[in-house]
Structures are given as C-alpha cells and as structure tokens.
Amino acid sequence: MTDYIFYIFLDMAVEYFAGTIPDCIHSMRRHDTKKPETASYERLVFRNASDYHYMKISLIFEGGNIRLNAAHFKQLIISSLRELYGEIGAALPFDVLKFEENTLSAVLRVYSSALVRLWSALTLLGCYQGQPCGIRVVQVTPFLLALSGNSRELKLD
Amino acid sequence: MVRFKSRYLLCEVCFADPRSRQCLEERAVFSAVRDAIARAHGDYGAACCAVSFTVKYLNAYTGILLLRCRKEHYRLLWSALPFIIHLESRGQRQPCRISSIHVGGTIRTCQRFLIRYNRQQLLRMLPGCQSEEERESVHRAVLSCSLKQLEEEGSSRDEDSD
C-alpha cells in the first residue's frame, strides 16, 4: 500500500519536472519556483469515433427458399435506397464486406454521415422479386472489432 | 416564436428553340420540377419539397422563374434543377435548361436582384442593336429600371435583335 502511494508521488514528481501538470495545481507551487514555466496540456475531443460505421444485418424471408448471391443482395439494397432517396441516394457509397448465402447475413460498411440514410432504407425494404422480406439489424458499431463478439450469442460453458 | 422561413430560387429558363418560350406555363414547370425532385431525391425528397413548393412568378418573355420552398430543403430543390431537360407544353416536349441565378430569403430581395440583372442584360444587348429606334427603346428601358415602378417590373421588354 505504501509502495502504491510512493509510486503515485513519483509519477507526480516526474510530471512536475516534465511540466505537464495543469495550471491549477501548478499555481499552488508558485511560491516554490522563481519562473513559472508554462504548463500546457492538450485536450483532444473526438466527436465522431470513426469515419465508417459497420452494420451486421440479416435478410429474412417470410417463407420459401430463396437463394441470393452477394451481387443480388447489394442490388436489393440499392433498389431500396433508390426508392426512398432517389438517384442521388442510390449512389450512396457502401460496401458489403461479407455475405453468407446459407444464413443470408451480411456485414456492411458505410460512411458515418450516411448511416441514417442507409439504415432507414434497410428498414423500409419491402420485397424481393415479389416475395415479402425484411431486414433485421443485429449490430451497428463504429469499430469493426466489436463485431467479433456479441453478448447475445455468448456461450458460457 | 415559430415562423415558416422559405427560400426563393430565382431561375432562368433557356430554350433550345427561342420561339417556344412563349408557350411557357406555370403548371408545366410545376409538374416538371416536382417530377425531377422525385427522380433525383426519391420519396423523401418529394415529400420534403411538396409541403411548401410553388411557382411564384413566371415571365414568358424573359424566361425568368421564381420558385419557393422551405428553408431546410432548398438544397434538394436546387440540386434537382439541372436534371430537367424537357418542359411539356400543349402536348409537345421542348428541350430546355433551367439555371438558377439567385437565392433569396424574401421576394423583395429577389426582385431587387432581378432589376439589377435585367439592367445588366439590357446593357449587354445595347451593342447588338441594329437600328436607332431600337437603341432608343433600350435606353429608355434601362433608365426606367427602378423598384418604385412596380407595374413595369424592371423593364422586361425583350428585343428580338439578337
């Protein structure tokens, strides 16, 4: 325990000599030093964590076995975008990173500024070749690493 | 305090065939612009602009058009204008081009801009005048450009000398 406190004081001492302590603490020691060195600290604010957002979605049909490949799937999403947002919306740049034909689930990547448009177009997707279908959004994250684990599908042995 | 703010887009319609400018109709322009927005921006754009979209002023002689829409969605309307290539009038399709020359918050600012613009256009037409009386009428038109004479509307008399 005393070691811990010792190390905290050591850290603070190192920071003091390196000049990175904020001004409020520095002013308390002003009577010690003759020339106050300008302590500057940098504050970085990230409003948007990442340029891209990744969505894990799955396509669900009401009944019947319908096979799709990745190109058809992307064409389906583009047609939904075109219906809702027109030609300019259909030109929204997004990528299908992964598509599994057996489970009809996919991972999409889209720019963060275009996330709302894509998500709303996926919500309003109605049918494919006359068959009613829907898209279930499983996960949306700005970091790709988060898609690797999902607490809903966690199996604890 | 809630007030509906709108944007007025002052546009100029250029026809491939100058004679077809006479058959410019408000209804034709209205439907053409609405269809262009629906094609370019889909259901979302059509709904956004349908709320408060009207053709406020149309001058068939000079091809000046004033459109009104909501302030939040005027960019949708503005970006859909270059996609208009025909105007339907009396069953015929006239190829045309709509270019916007000014965006204003009120009709009065657009009117002020239009008067200055018309004066510049008249001065540009002055060297191309062939006869003395044409030159005289253009001179008179330029001098009569003012906001006070509302019935003249900034001398929109078009000479066919070009």
Short mmCIF file of C-alpha atoms in Angstrom, two decimals:
data_model
loop_
_atom_site.label_atom_id
_atom_site.label_comp_id
_atom_site.label_asym_id
_atom_site.label_seq_id
_atom_site.Cartn_x
_atom_site.Cartn_y
_atom_site.Cartn_z
CA MET A 1 0.00 0.00 0.00
CA THR A 2 2.77 2.42 0.86
CA ASP A 3 4.56 1.41 -2.31
CA TYR A 4 1.48 2.39 -4.27
CA ILE A 5 1.37 5.83 -2.69
CA PHE A 6 5.08 6.19 -3.24
CA TYR A 7 4.66 5.46 -6.91
CA ILE A 8 1.85 7.99 -7.22
CA PHE A 9 4.10 10.65 -5.76
CA LEU A 10 6.89 9.57 -8.05
CA ASP A 11 4.60 9.95 -11.03
CA MET A 12 3.52 13.39 -9.94
CA ALA A 13 7.12 14.42 -9.44
CA VAL A 14 8.05 13.22 -12.90
CA GLU A 15 5.13 15.09 -14.38
CA TYR A 16 6.05 18.23 -12.50
CA PHE A 17 9.57 18.18 -13.81
CA ALA A 18 8.32 17.40 -17.27
CA GLY A 19 5.98 20.37 -16.98
CA THR A 20 2.71 18.67 -17.76
CA ILE A 21 0.74 19.40 -14.60
CA PRO A 22 -2.28 21.63 -15.21
CA ASP A 23 -2.23 25.22 -14.10
CA CYS A 24 -4.46 24.81 -11.04
CA ILE A 25 -2.01 22.52 -9.33
CA HIS A 26 0.90 24.49 -10.67
CA SER A 27 -0.31 27.69 -9.08
CA MET A 28 -0.15 26.06 -5.67
CA ARG A 29 3.58 25.58 -6.09
CA ARG A 30 4.13 29.05 -7.48
CA HIS A 31 5.93 30.25 -4.37
CA ASP A 32 8.48 27.46 -4.88
CA THR A 33 9.56 28.28 -8.40
CA LYS A 34 11.02 31.59 -9.46
CA LYS A 35 9.99 31.44 -13.10
CA PRO A 36 6.70 29.62 -13.69
CA GLU A 37 7.04 27.50 -16.75
CA THR A 38 4.00 27.46 -18.99
CA ALA A 39 2.30 24.17 -18.33
CA SER A 40 0.29 23.26 -21.36
CA TYR A 41 -1.87 20.30 -21.80
CA GLU A 42 -3.67 19.25 -24.84
CA ARG A 43 -7.29 18.24 -24.84
CA LEU A 44 -8.42 16.14 -27.77
CA VAL A 45 -12.13 15.73 -28.31
CA PHE A 46 -13.35 13.10 -30.75
CA ARG A 47 -16.93 13.79 -31.62
CA ASN A 48 -17.08 11.07 -34.16
CA ALA A 49 -15.21 7.98 -33.19
CA SER A 50 -14.59 6.66 -36.64
CA ASP A 51 -15.15 7.54 -40.29
CA TYR A 52 -17.05 4.37 -41.03
CA HIS A 53 -19.88 2.54 -39.36
CA TYR A 54 -20.28 -1.22 -39.67
CA MET A 55 -23.64 -2.95 -39.63
CA LYS A 56 -24.32 -6.61 -39.18
CA ILE A 57 -27.68 -7.44 -40.72
CA SER A 58 -29.64 -10.47 -41.77
CA LEU A 59 -32.21 -10.81 -44.52
CA ILE A 60 -35.35 -12.68 -43.52
CA PHE A 61 -37.93 -14.08 -45.90
CA GLU A 62 -41.42 -14.99 -44.92
CA GLY A 63 -41.25 -18.41 -46.44
CA GLY A 64 -39.66 -20.38 -49.19
CA ASN A 65 -36.09 -21.00 -50.05
CA ILE A 66 -34.65 -18.11 -51.89
CA ARG A 67 -31.03 -18.11 -52.89
CA LEU A 68 -29.18 -14.86 -53.32
CA ASN A 69 -25.63 -14.08 -54.06
CA ALA A 70 -23.72 -11.04 -52.90
CA ALA A 71 -24.36 -9.06 -56.08
CA HIS A 72 -28.11 -9.57 -55.87
CA PHE A 73 -28.05 -8.60 -52.23
CA LYS A 74 -26.26 -5.34 -52.97
CA GLN A 75 -28.65 -4.68 -55.84
CA LEU A 76 -31.57 -5.19 -53.46
CA ILE A 77 -30.22 -2.61 -51.02
CA ILE A 78 -29.51 -0.15 -53.81
CA SER A 79 -33.04 -0.50 -55.14
CA SER A 80 -34.42 0.25 -51.70
CA LEU A 81 -32.18 3.33 -51.47
CA ARG A 82 -33.33 4.43 -54.91
CA GLU A 83 -36.96 4.17 -53.92
CA LEU A 84 -36.52 6.21 -50.77
CA TYR A 85 -33.79 8.67 -51.69
CA GLY A 86 -33.80 8.78 -55.47
CA GLU A 87 -30.90 8.55 -57.88
CA ILE A 88 -28.64 10.57 -55.62
CA GLY A 89 -29.43 8.27 -52.72
CA ALA A 90 -28.80 5.19 -54.83
CA ALA A 91 -25.27 6.45 -55.38
CA LEU A 92 -24.53 6.25 -51.66
CA PRO A 93 -21.14 4.58 -51.28
CA PHE A 94 -21.42 1.50 -49.10
CA ASP A 95 -19.70 -1.90 -49.18
CA VAL A 96 -20.85 -5.41 -48.46
CA LEU A 97 -17.85 -6.72 -46.59
CA LYS A 98 -19.15 -10.19 -46.00
CA PHE A 99 -22.17 -12.11 -47.20
CA GLU A 100 -23.14 -15.64 -46.17
CA GLU A 101 -25.53 -17.38 -48.52
CA ASN A 102 -26.69 -20.02 -46.05
CA THR A 103 -27.81 -17.69 -43.28
CA LEU A 104 -28.38 -14.63 -45.54
CA SER A 105 -26.47 -12.45 -43.13
CA ALA A 106 -24.07 -9.72 -44.13
CA VAL A 107 -21.70 -7.08 -42.82
CA LEU A 108 -22.00 -3.65 -44.40
CA ARG A 109 -19.70 -0.69 -44.18
CA VAL A 110 -20.87 2.88 -44.72
CA TYR A 111 -19.63 6.39 -44.02
CA SER A 112 -20.83 7.75 -40.70
CA SER A 113 -22.60 10.67 -42.32
CA ALA A 114 -24.62 8.29 -44.47
CA LEU A 115 -25.57 5.83 -41.72
CA VAL A 116 -29.04 7.25 -41.10
CA ARG A 117 -29.94 7.09 -44.80
CA LEU A 118 -28.79 3.51 -45.21
CA TRP A 119 -30.47 2.34 -42.02
CA SER A 120 -33.77 3.94 -42.95
CA ALA A 121 -33.61 2.39 -46.41
CA LEU A 122 -32.95 -1.03 -44.89
CA THR A 123 -35.90 -0.56 -42.55
CA LEU A 124 -38.27 0.19 -45.40
CA LEU A 125 -37.14 -2.69 -47.60
CA GLY A 126 -40.31 -4.47 -48.61
CA CYS A 127 -39.96 -7.28 -51.03
CA TYR A 128 -37.57 -9.07 -53.35
CA GLN A 129 -38.98 -10.40 -56.64
CA GLY A 130 -42.46 -10.35 -55.28
CA GLN A 131 -41.60 -12.16 -52.06
CA PRO A 132 -42.11 -10.18 -48.87
CA CYS A 133 -38.93 -9.88 -46.85
CA GLY A 134 -37.38 -7.79 -44.15
CA ILE A 135 -34.00 -6.89 -42.79
CA ARG A 136 -33.12 -7.38 -39.18
CA VAL A 137 -30.26 -5.22 -37.96
CA VAL A 138 -28.25 -7.24 -35.48
CA GLN A 139 -25.45 -4.86 -34.62
CA VAL A 140 -24.22 -1.39 -35.55
CA THR A 141 -20.80 -0.22 -34.43
CA PRO A 142 -18.15 2.29 -35.45
CA PHE A 143 -15.41 -0.24 -34.76
CA LEU A 144 -15.02 -3.43 -36.71
CA LEU A 145 -13.57 -5.26 -33.75
CA ALA A 146 -16.86 -5.05 -31.90
CA LEU A 147 -18.48 -7.29 -34.47
CA SER A 148 -16.31 -10.20 -33.45
CA GLY A 149 -18.11 -10.75 -30.15
CA ASN A 150 -21.76 -10.43 -29.29
CA SER A 151 -23.04 -10.91 -25.77
CA ARG A 152 -26.35 -12.20 -27.08
CA GLU A 153 -24.67 -15.17 -28.70
CA LEU A 154 -22.22 -15.74 -25.91
CA LYS A 155 -22.00 -19.35 -24.79
CA LEU A 156 -20.71 -19.87 -21.32
CA ASP A 157 -19.62 -23.41 -20.61
CA MET B 1 -41.59 32.21 -31.99
CA VAL B 2 -42.27 29.87 -34.83
CA ARG B 3 -42.29 31.18 -38.33
CA PHE B 4 -42.05 29.28 -41.58
CA LYS B 5 -38.96 30.52 -43.32
CA SER B 6 -38.70 29.97 -47.03
CA ARG B 7 -36.13 30.34 -49.73
CA TYR B 8 -36.91 31.83 -53.12
CA LEU B 9 -34.91 30.50 -56.06
CA LEU B 10 -34.65 32.85 -58.99
CA CYS B 11 -34.02 30.83 -62.14
CA GLU B 12 -33.73 31.40 -65.82
CA VAL B 13 -35.18 29.00 -68.36
CA CYS B 14 -33.18 28.70 -71.58
CA PHE B 15 -34.80 27.01 -74.52
CA ALA B 16 -33.03 25.43 -77.45
CA ASP B 17 -35.63 26.99 -79.70
CA PRO B 18 -36.27 30.64 -78.67
CA ARG B 19 -39.76 30.76 -80.13
CA SER B 20 -41.05 28.11 -77.77
CA ARG B 21 -40.54 30.46 -74.86
CA GLN B 22 -43.99 31.89 -75.49
CA CYS B 23 -45.70 28.66 -74.51
CA LEU B 24 -44.23 28.61 -71.02
CA GLU B 25 -46.88 27.65 -68.47
CA GLU B 26 -46.84 27.58 -64.71
CA ARG B 27 -48.44 24.17 -64.48
CA ALA B 28 -45.91 22.62 -66.85
CA VAL B 29 -42.98 24.00 -64.89
CA PHE B 30 -44.52 22.95 -61.58
CA SER B 31 -45.01 19.34 -62.66
CA ALA B 32 -41.61 19.17 -64.34
CA VAL B 33 -39.78 20.38 -61.24
CA ARG B 34 -41.77 18.10 -58.95
CA ASP B 35 -41.03 15.06 -61.11
CA ALA B 36 -37.35 15.97 -61.26
CA ILE B 37 -37.15 16.14 -57.47
CA ALA B 38 -38.93 12.79 -57.15
CA ARG B 39 -36.49 11.20 -59.59
CA ALA B 40 -33.37 12.74 -58.09
CA HIS B 41 -34.21 12.53 -54.39
CA GLY B 42 -36.84 9.81 -54.17
CA ASP B 43 -39.83 9.68 -51.87
CA TYR B 44 -38.01 11.57 -49.16
CA GLY B 45 -37.17 14.49 -51.43
CA ALA B 46 -40.61 14.57 -52.99
CA ALA B 47 -42.23 14.75 -49.57
CA CYS B 48 -39.83 17.39 -48.26
CA CYS B 49 -40.37 19.73 -51.16
CA ALA B 50 -44.06 19.10 -51.67
CA VAL B 51 -45.03 20.85 -48.45
CA SER B 52 -44.40 24.42 -49.47
CA PHE B 53 -43.34 24.36 -53.07
CA THR B 54 -44.92 26.78 -55.55
CA VAL B 55 -44.05 28.65 -58.68
CA LYS B 56 -44.39 32.23 -57.53
CA TYR B 57 -43.62 34.12 -60.71
CA LEU B 58 -43.09 33.21 -64.31
CA ASN B 59 -42.24 35.58 -67.12
CA ALA B 60 -42.64 34.01 -70.53
CA TYR B 61 -40.86 36.84 -72.38
CA THR B 62 -37.58 36.70 -70.47
CA GLY B 63 -37.85 33.15 -69.14
CA ILE B 64 -37.46 34.22 -65.50
CA LEU B 65 -38.85 31.83 -62.93
CA LEU B 66 -39.26 32.26 -59.18
CA LEU B 67 -39.71 29.13 -57.08
CA ARG B 68 -40.42 28.94 -53.38
CA CYS B 69 -39.63 26.15 -50.94
CA ARG B 70 -38.88 25.64 -47.27
CA LYS B 71 -35.57 26.85 -45.92
CA GLU B 72 -34.49 23.43 -44.64
CA HIS B 73 -34.86 21.73 -48.00
CA TYR B 74 -33.96 24.31 -50.59
CA ARG B 75 -30.79 22.44 -51.46
CA LEU B 76 -32.81 19.42 -52.55
CA LEU B 77 -34.73 21.60 -54.95
CA TRP B 78 -31.61 23.40 -56.13
CA SER B 79 -29.74 20.21 -56.88
CA ALA B 80 -32.66 18.72 -58.78
CA LEU B 81 -32.94 21.64 -61.24
CA PRO B 82 -30.10 20.53 -63.57
CA PHE B 83 -31.91 17.24 -64.18
CA ILE B 84 -34.75 18.93 -66.07
CA ILE B 85 -34.32 18.51 -69.81
CA HIS B 86 -37.85 18.88 -71.21
CA LEU B 87 -40.86 21.02 -70.47
CA GLU B 88 -44.26 19.77 -71.57
CA SER B 89 -46.48 22.37 -73.16
CA ARG B 90 -49.58 21.64 -75.23
CA GLY B 91 -48.53 18.08 -75.87
CA GLN B 92 -45.07 18.95 -77.12
CA ARG B 93 -41.79 18.46 -75.34
CA GLN B 94 -39.48 21.40 -75.59
CA PRO B 95 -35.86 20.75 -74.67
CA CYS B 96 -34.75 23.35 -72.19
CA ARG B 97 -32.32 24.08 -69.39
CA ILE B 98 -33.02 25.72 -66.03
CA SER B 99 -30.18 27.54 -64.31
CA SER B 100 -30.54 29.32 -61.01
CA ILE B 101 -29.20 32.85 -60.77
CA HIS B 102 -30.09 33.88 -57.23
CA VAL B 103 -31.29 32.51 -53.91
CA GLY B 104 -33.08 34.90 -51.61
CA GLY B 105 -34.98 34.79 -48.38
CA THR B 106 -37.79 37.08 -49.49
CA ILE B 107 -39.46 38.05 -52.71
CA ARG B 108 -38.26 41.61 -52.31
CA THR B 109 -34.55 40.69 -52.35
CA CYS B 110 -35.12 38.57 -55.42
CA GLN B 111 -36.91 41.47 -57.06
CA ARG B 112 -34.02 43.83 -56.31
CA PHE B 113 -31.56 41.35 -57.77
CA LEU B 114 -33.75 40.83 -60.82
CA ILE B 115 -33.84 44.55 -61.58
CA ARG B 116 -30.04 44.77 -61.43
CA TYR B 117 -29.73 41.64 -63.55
CA ASN B 118 -32.14 42.91 -66.18
CA ARG B 119 -30.28 46.19 -66.36
CA GLN B 120 -27.03 44.31 -66.99
CA GLN B 121 -28.71 42.21 -69.67
CA LEU B 122 -30.06 45.30 -71.42
CA LEU B 123 -26.66 46.97 -71.37
CA ARG B 124 -25.21 43.81 -72.85
CA MET B 125 -27.76 43.92 -75.63
CA LEU B 126 -27.04 47.57 -76.48
CA PRO B 127 -24.03 46.96 -78.83
CA GLY B 128 -26.11 44.43 -80.77
CA CYS B 129 -28.85 46.90 -81.68
CA GLN B 130 -29.22 47.42 -85.39
CA SER B 131 -31.41 50.46 -85.73
CA GLU B 132 -31.57 53.81 -83.97
CA GLU B 133 -35.10 53.34 -82.59
CA GLU B 134 -34.13 50.01 -81.06
CA ARG B 135 -31.27 51.76 -79.34
CA GLU B 136 -33.63 54.46 -78.11
CA SER B 137 -36.08 51.97 -76.64
CA VAL B 138 -33.27 50.08 -74.91
CA HIS B 139 -32.02 53.38 -73.44
CA ARG B 140 -35.48 54.20 -72.15
CA ALA B 141 -35.83 50.70 -70.70
CA VAL B 142 -32.55 50.98 -68.83
CA LEU B 143 -33.46 54.36 -67.39
CA SER B 144 -36.82 53.13 -66.23
CA CYS B 145 -35.35 50.29 -64.16
CA SER B 146 -36.34 51.08 -60.62
CA LEU B 147 -38.13 49.48 -57.71
CA LYS B 148 -40.68 52.26 -57.46
CA GLN B 149 -42.39 51.48 -60.73
CA LEU B 150 -43.89 48.18 -59.82
CA GLU B 151 -46.05 47.87 -62.90
CA GLU B 152 -43.03 47.88 -65.21
CA GLU B 153 -41.30 45.08 -63.24
CA GLY B 154 -37.83 46.24 -64.16
CA SER B 155 -38.44 46.68 -67.91
CA SER B 156 -38.78 43.13 -69.07
CA ARG B 157 -39.27 44.01 -72.68
CA ASP B 158 -37.25 41.64 -74.78
CA GLU B 159 -35.82 42.77 -78.09
CA ASP B 160 -35.54 40.20 -80.85
CA SER B 161 -32.47 41.83 -82.24
CA ASP B 162 -30.05 39.14 -81.16
#
